[in-house]
Structure formats: C-alpha cells, structure tokens
Amino acid sequence: MAEFSNRTFICSVLYLDIIEYTLRSSGEQIALKERLNAALTEAIEGVAAEDRIVLDTRDGAAVGFLGDPEDAMCAAVGVCSPFVQQKATAGIRAWIRAGINLGLVGLVKDMNGKRIIVGDGIKMAQHITYFAAPGQILVSRSYRDVMVRLSGSYADLFHYEGAKTDKNVREHWVYAVSEAASSVFGKQRKKTDNASKSPSRERANATMPPTGRRSEPGWSAAVVAWVRNLLR
C-alpha cells in the first residue's frame, strides 16, 4: 500500500463510540474496550488487512475502509447488532453506537511508522456518531447516496433523520440504518486472494492497473468523479 502513503483520497469511515465512556469506572472502561475490540476484530476479519486502517480512539474505535463501501456497513452491523439484540432480550441498555461517513481523508504515518487516517472524513464520522442513540447506526448523506448508487435495493435500508447541527454549528444530513440491514449485511464476506469480486467492485468495474496508481481504492473513474462531485 505504499502508493497511498501521505496522500488524500476518498474512503468510508466507521466510527464506534462507547456511550458515556468518561463517566464510567476504569474497570468498566477496560471491560467495554475489550468487548468492543473483540467484536470489531471479528466483524472485520473478512476484510483484507491492506483494505482497512483501524484506529484506537479514547472512547471507542474508528476504521477507514479503503475498498468496498459495503465493508463499513458489514462491520457496523457486525459490532452493533449483537448488543442491540441483547438489549431487546435482556432489557440492557446498549452501550455502543456507530456512524459512517464517506469523505476525504489523509493517509499518513504516525511517529511510530503506523498508517493512520486524518482529516474531515473521519471528523464527520465522529460527529454523526454523536447524534446516534444507543445501539443505533447513523450514516451521512454522501455514504447513503453512494450505497444506493451501487445498488438501488439498499434504498429501503436508510431512513432520513433530518439535518443535525454539531458543536461547530455545522449541519449534517443523516440517515438511520434500519434493522433490516442485519439480514443484508450480517454475514461477513470472506475475502481471499483468489476470491471473486464483491458486487460493488463488479458494478464499478474497478480494476488495478499493472502499473501506476489507481485513482481511488476499489472504484472506477466514473464512480470516483461522481463521489467527488457529491462531496463538493
């Protein structure tokens, strides 16, 4: 992935927040972080390591998906659904919430040489997450629009929640993910070197040229142009 070092590009960002993390005891913080890490590790194990960047945040985690936009939804459902089901059956308040944004990020290396993502794309994912209720998954308009463009059948999975204003007085048009998403994205998509392409890659007709850089991970030039216009 050296071709993506120190550059800006478009990717899907999943932000996971442990609700009221700073108000909890240190023991509870550690326990919830461990549960989140285990759930997230399982949820993204089907995504190739070079197609994802995982960041540890103070109150949760964030993941940048450099390939298929659906990967972010699969991971969000994989992490949140079990806790939502636990809430419904045991009456336990969900302690996790999630937000997904499609936007511009910078891929750089930190002082330890580890790849990280920075920029507006991850900040917007964080703000969207803070609008979510316990156990809820919210997505930005840009993410919802590109998902619907990839497959019209996804349209019914997103319900418009309106415009939300963050602490910086910036408006975000957000969509809530319906429970039906669990049946669509609940199963992990295993990826191997010889596996067939996912539906989004086939639809976008995205291929990696023998030499040179691809314009955006996993997308054709036409899709990239459309997304960039959407983000203006």
PDB file of C-alpha atoms in Angstrom, residues 8-12 101-105 120-121 124 140-146 170 216 219 223-232:
ATOM      1  CA  THR A   8      -5.615  12.422   0.266  1.00  0.00           C
ATOM      2  CA  PHE A   9      -8.381  10.217  -1.093  1.00  0.00           C
ATOM      3  CA  ILE A  10     -11.974   9.113  -0.524  1.00  0.00           C
ATOM      4  CA  CYS A  11     -12.874   6.262   1.786  1.00  0.00           C
ATOM      5  CA  SER A  12     -15.663   5.013   4.056  1.00  0.00           C
ATOM      6  CA  ASN A 101     -19.243   8.724   6.571  1.00  0.00           C
ATOM      7  CA  LEU A 102     -17.885   8.725   3.045  1.00  0.00           C
ATOM      8  CA  GLY A 103     -15.406  11.536   2.673  1.00  0.00           C
ATOM      9  CA  LEU A 104     -11.895  12.790   2.136  1.00  0.00           C
ATOM     10  CA  VAL A 105      -9.142  11.565   4.439  1.00  0.00           C
ATOM     11  CA  ASP A 120     -12.539  15.867   7.543  1.00  0.00           C
ATOM     12  CA  GLY A 121     -13.785  12.416   6.564  1.00  0.00           C
ATOM     13  CA  MET A 124     -17.597  13.980  10.155  1.00  0.00           C
ATOM     14  CA  SER A 140     -24.006  10.592   6.230  1.00  0.00           C
ATOM     15  CA  ARG A 141     -25.838  11.584   3.080  1.00  0.00           C
ATOM     16  CA  SER A 142     -22.697  11.015   0.998  1.00  0.00           C
ATOM     17  CA  TYR A 143     -22.393   7.437   2.258  1.00  0.00           C
ATOM     18  CA  ARG A 144     -26.091   6.713   1.803  1.00  0.00           C
ATOM     19  CA  ASP A 145     -26.061   8.137  -1.731  1.00  0.00           C
ATOM     20  CA  VAL A 146     -23.100   6.075  -2.894  1.00  0.00           C
ATOM     21  CA  ARG A 170     -22.062  22.555  11.002  1.00  0.00           C
ATOM     22  CA  GLU A 216      -9.423   5.602  -5.509  1.00  0.00           C
ATOM     23  CA  TRP A 219     -13.697   2.237  -7.629  1.00  0.00           C
ATOM     24  CA  VAL A 223     -17.744   6.430  -9.634  1.00  0.00           C
ATOM     25  CA  VAL A 224     -14.851   8.498  -8.276  1.00  0.00           C
ATOM     26  CA  ALA A 225     -15.906  11.519 -10.357  1.00  0.00           C
ATOM     27  CA  TRP A 226     -19.487  11.181  -9.145  1.00  0.00           C
ATOM     28  CA  VAL A 227     -18.439  10.932  -5.474  1.00  0.00           C
ATOM     29  CA  ARG A 228     -16.084  13.899  -5.711  1.00  0.00           C
ATOM     30  CA  ASN A 229     -18.891  15.977  -7.195  1.00  0.00           C
ATOM     31  CA  LEU A 230     -21.180  14.820  -4.363  1.00  0.00           C
ATOM     32  CA  LEU A 231     -18.683  15.983  -1.732  1.00  0.00           C
ATOM     33  CA  ARG A 232     -18.276  19.488  -3.141  1.00  0.00           C
TER      34      ARG A 232
END
